[in-house]
């Protein structure tokens, strides 16, 4: 079950491979995510000190959070991946010029998981072509519906 999608990532990047990662979260963050108070729009994934970290994801604290906890909405959050996945992604990021983008946050067996994608950046003309293709698919569907209506 999806919590939040990052549509901007699909607009800005070609996604070549997908991985599912766990997140190291604090208690107040889990409660806020379950309440739907999370944004991935400006988030990105970086490789630091041998691990991947989620940066820029905004998790708004609930008003009912305890008084002894100081919530930080945009702190670094560690991604939990297998060692093989970390090595594979790090090689691609460091040598081949790829980037890792946060795509989707969802529930899996009661845990909060993050889909990340190995991505290559799109150029401006690629974005225009993608938009043209989407519009053409939409127009075809309208034409088909109009022809079926009069048949």
C-alpha positions as a Markdown table, in Angstrom:
| # | Residue | x | y | z |
|---|---|---|---|---|
| 1 | Unk | 0.0 | 0.0 | 0.0 |
| 2 | Unk | 1.6 | 3.2 | -1.1 |
| 3 | Unk | 2.0 | 6.2 | 1.3 |
| 4 | Unk | 3.5 | 8.8 | -1.1 |
| 5 | Unk | 5.0 | 8.9 | -4.6 |
| 6 | Unk | 7.7 | 11.1 | -6.0 |
| 7 | Unk | 6.3 | 12.0 | -9.4 |
| 8 | Unk | 9.0 | 14.6 | -9.9 |
| 9 | Unk | 11.7 | 11.8 | -10.0 |
| 10 | Unk | 10.0 | 10.2 | -13.0 |
| 11 | Unk | 9.8 | 13.6 | -14.7 |
| 12 | Unk | 13.5 | 14.4 | -14.2 |
| 13 | Unk | 15.1 | 11.0 | -14.6 |
| 14 | Unk | 15.1 | 7.8 | -16.6 |
| 15 | Unk | 14.7 | 5.1 | -14.0 |
| 16 | Unk | 16.8 | 2.0 | -15.0 |
| 17 | Unk | 16.7 | -0.2 | -11.9 |
| 18 | Unk | 14.5 | -0.3 | -8.7 |
| 19 | Unk | 15.5 | -1.4 | -5.2 |
| 20 | Unk | 13.5 | -1.6 | -2.0 |
| 21 | Unk | 15.1 | -0.2 | 1.1 |
| 22 | Unk | 14.2 | -0.1 | 4.7 |
| 23 | Unk | 14.4 | 3.2 | 6.7 |
| 24 | Unk | 15.9 | 3.9 | 10.1 |
| 25 | Unk | 13.2 | 6.0 | 11.7 |
| 26 | Unk | 12.4 | 7.5 | 15.1 |
| 27 | Unk | 9.1 | 6.8 | 16.8 |
| 28 | Unk | 7.5 | 10.2 | 16.1 |
| 29 | Unk | 8.5 | 9.8 | 12.4 |
| 30 | Unk | 6.6 | 6.5 | 12.1 |
| 31 | Unk | 3.5 | 8.1 | 13.6 |
| 32 | Unk | 3.7 | 11.0 | 11.3 |
| 33 | Unk | 4.2 | 8.8 | 8.2 |
| 34 | Unk | 1.2 | 6.7 | 9.2 |
| 35 | Unk | -0.8 | 10.0 | 9.5 |
| 36 | Unk | 0.3 | 10.8 | 5.9 |
| 37 | Unk | 2.5 | 13.8 | 6.8 |
| 38 | Unk | 5.5 | 13.0 | 4.6 |
| 39 | Unk | 6.8 | 14.6 | 1.3 |
| 40 | Unk | 9.4 | 13.1 | -1.1 |
| 41 | Unk | 9.3 | 15.8 | -3.7 |
| 42 | Unk | 12.6 | 17.5 | -2.9 |
| 43 | Unk | 14.3 | 14.4 | -1.5 |
| 44 | Unk | 17.3 | 12.6 | -2.9 |
| 45 | Unk | 19.6 | 9.8 | -1.9 |
| 46 | Unk | 23.4 | 10.3 | -1.3 |
| 47 | Unk | 26.2 | 7.9 | -0.7 |
| 48 | Unk | 28.2 | 8.8 | 2.5 |
| 49 | Unk | 30.6 | 6.8 | 4.7 |
| 50 | Unk | 29.8 | 3.5 | 3.0 |
| 51 | Unk | 26.0 | 3.8 | 3.3 |
| 52 | Unk | 23.1 | 5.4 | 1.5 |
| 53 | Unk | 21.2 | 8.2 | 3.2 |
| 54 | Unk | 17.8 | 9.9 | 2.4 |
| 55 | Unk | 18.2 | 13.6 | 2.4 |
| 56 | Unk | 15.5 | 16.3 | 2.1 |
| 57 | Unk | 12.5 | 14.1 | 2.8 |
| 58 | Unk | 10.1 | 16.2 | 4.9 |
| 59 | Unk | 8.3 | 14.4 | 7.7 |
| 60 | Unk | 6.1 | 16.9 | 9.6 |
| 61 | Unk | 5.8 | 16.2 | 13.3 |
| 62 | Unk | 2.4 | 15.7 | 14.8 |
| 63 | Unk | 1.1 | 18.3 | 17.3 |
| 64 | Unk | 0.6 | 15.5 | 19.8 |
| 65 | Unk | 4.4 | 14.6 | 19.9 |
| 66 | Unk | 5.9 | 14.3 | 23.3 |
| 67 | Unk | 7.6 | 17.3 | 24.8 |
| 68 | Unk | 11.0 | 15.7 | 25.4 |
| 69 | Unk | 11.6 | 14.8 | 21.8 |
| 70 | Unk | 12.9 | 17.6 | 19.5 |
| 71 | Unk | 11.6 | 16.6 | 16.0 |
| 72 | Unk | 13.8 | 17.6 | 13.1 |
| 73 | Unk | 11.6 | 17.3 | 9.9 |
| 74 | Unk | 14.4 | 17.1 | 7.3 |
| 75 | Unk | 17.2 | 15.1 | 9.1 |
| 76 | Unk | 19.3 | 12.5 | 7.4 |
| 77 | Unk | 17.7 | 9.0 | 7.5 |
| 78 | Unk | 19.8 | 5.9 | 6.8 |
| 79 | Unk | 18.6 | 3.4 | 4.2 |
| 80 | Unk | 18.8 | -0.2 | 5.1 |
| 81 | Unk | 20.1 | -2.2 | 2.1 |
| 82 | Unk | 22.0 | -5.5 | 1.6 |
| 83 | Unk | 25.7 | -5.2 | 1.3 |
| 84 | Unk | 25.6 | -6.5 | -2.3 |
| 85 | Unk | 23.0 | -3.8 | -3.2 |
| 86 | Unk | 25.1 | -1.1 | -1.5 |
| 87 | Unk | 28.2 | -2.2 | -3.5 |
| 88 | Unk | 26.3 | -2.4 | -6.8 |
| 89 | Unk | 24.7 | 1.0 | -6.3 |
| 90 | Unk | 27.9 | 2.7 | -5.1 |
| 91 | Unk | 29.9 | 1.6 | -8.1 |
| 92 | Unk | 27.3 | 2.9 | -10.5 |
| 93 | Unk | 27.0 | 6.2 | -8.7 |
| 94 | Unk | 30.7 | 6.8 | -8.3 |
| 95 | Unk | 32.0 | 5.6 | -11.7 |
| 96 | Unk | 29.1 | 5.6 | -14.2 |
| 97 | Unk | 27.5 | 8.9 | -13.4 |
| 98 | Unk | 24.2 | 7.6 | -12.2 |
| 99 | Unk | 22.2 | 9.0 | -9.3 |
| 100 | Unk | 19.8 | 7.4 | -6.9 |
| 101 | Unk | 16.3 | 8.8 | -6.5 |
| 102 | Unk | 13.6 | 8.2 | -3.9 |
| 103 | Unk | 10.6 | 7.0 | -5.8 |
| 104 | Unk | 7.9 | 5.7 | -3.5 |
| 105 | Unk | 7.3 | 5.1 | 0.2 |
| 106 | Unk | 5.0 | 2.2 | 1.1 |
| 107 | Unk | 4.0 | -0.4 | 3.7 |
| 108 | Unk | 5.2 | -4.0 | 3.5 |
| 109 | Unk | 4.3 | -6.4 | 6.2 |
| 110 | Unk | 3.8 | -3.6 | 8.6 |
| 111 | Unk | 7.1 | -2.0 | 7.9 |
| 112 | Unk | 7.7 | 1.3 | 6.1 |
| 113 | Unk | 9.8 | 0.8 | 3.0 |
| 114 | Unk | 11.2 | 3.1 | 0.4 |
| 115 | Unk | 11.6 | 2.3 | -3.3 |
| 116 | Unk | 14.7 | 3.8 | -4.8 |
| 117 | Unk | 15.8 | 3.9 | -8.4 |
| 118 | Unk | 19.1 | 3.9 | -10.2 |
| 119 | Unk | 18.5 | 6.9 | -12.5 |
| 120 | Unk | 20.1 | 8.8 | -15.4 |
| 121 | Unk | 19.2 | 12.5 | -15.7 |
| 122 | Unk | 16.9 | 13.6 | -18.6 |
| 123 | Unk | 17.8 | 16.5 | -20.9 |
| 124 | Unk | 15.2 | 19.2 | -21.6 |
| 125 | Unk | 14.4 | 17.7 | -25.0 |
| 126 | Unk | 13.8 | 14.3 | -23.4 |
| 127 | Unk | 11.3 | 15.9 | -21.0 |
| 128 | Unk | 9.5 | 17.5 | -24.0 |
| 129 | Unk | 9.3 | 14.1 | -25.8 |
| 130 | Unk | 7.9 | 12.4 | -22.7 |
| 131 | Unk | 5.2 | 15.1 | -22.4 |
| 132 | Unk | 4.3 | 14.8 | -26.1 |
| 133 | Unk | 4.0 | 11.0 | -25.8 |
| 134 | Unk | 1.7 | 11.4 | -22.7 |
| 135 | Unk | -0.5 | 13.9 | -24.6 |
| 136 | Unk | -0.7 | 11.6 | -27.6 |
| 137 | Unk | -1.8 | 8.6 | -25.5 |
| 138 | Unk | -4.4 | 10.8 | -23.8 |
| 139 | Unk | -5.7 | 12.1 | -27.2 |
| 140 | Unk | -5.9 | 8.5 | -28.6 |
| 141 | Unk | -8.0 | 7.4 | -25.6 |
| 142 | Unk | -10.3 | 10.4 | -26.2 |
| 143 | Unk | -10.7 | 9.5 | -29.9 |
| 144 | Unk | -11.4 | 5.9 | -29.1 |
| 145 | Unk | -14.0 | 6.9 | -26.5 |
| 146 | Unk | -15.7 | 9.3 | -28.9 |
| 147 | Unk | -15.8 | 6.6 | -31.6 |
| 148 | Unk | -17.3 | 4.1 | -29.2 |
| 149 | Unk | -19.9 | 6.5 | -28.0 |
| 150 | Unk | -21.3 | 7.0 | -31.6 |
| 151 | Unk | -21.1 | 3.4 | -32.6 |
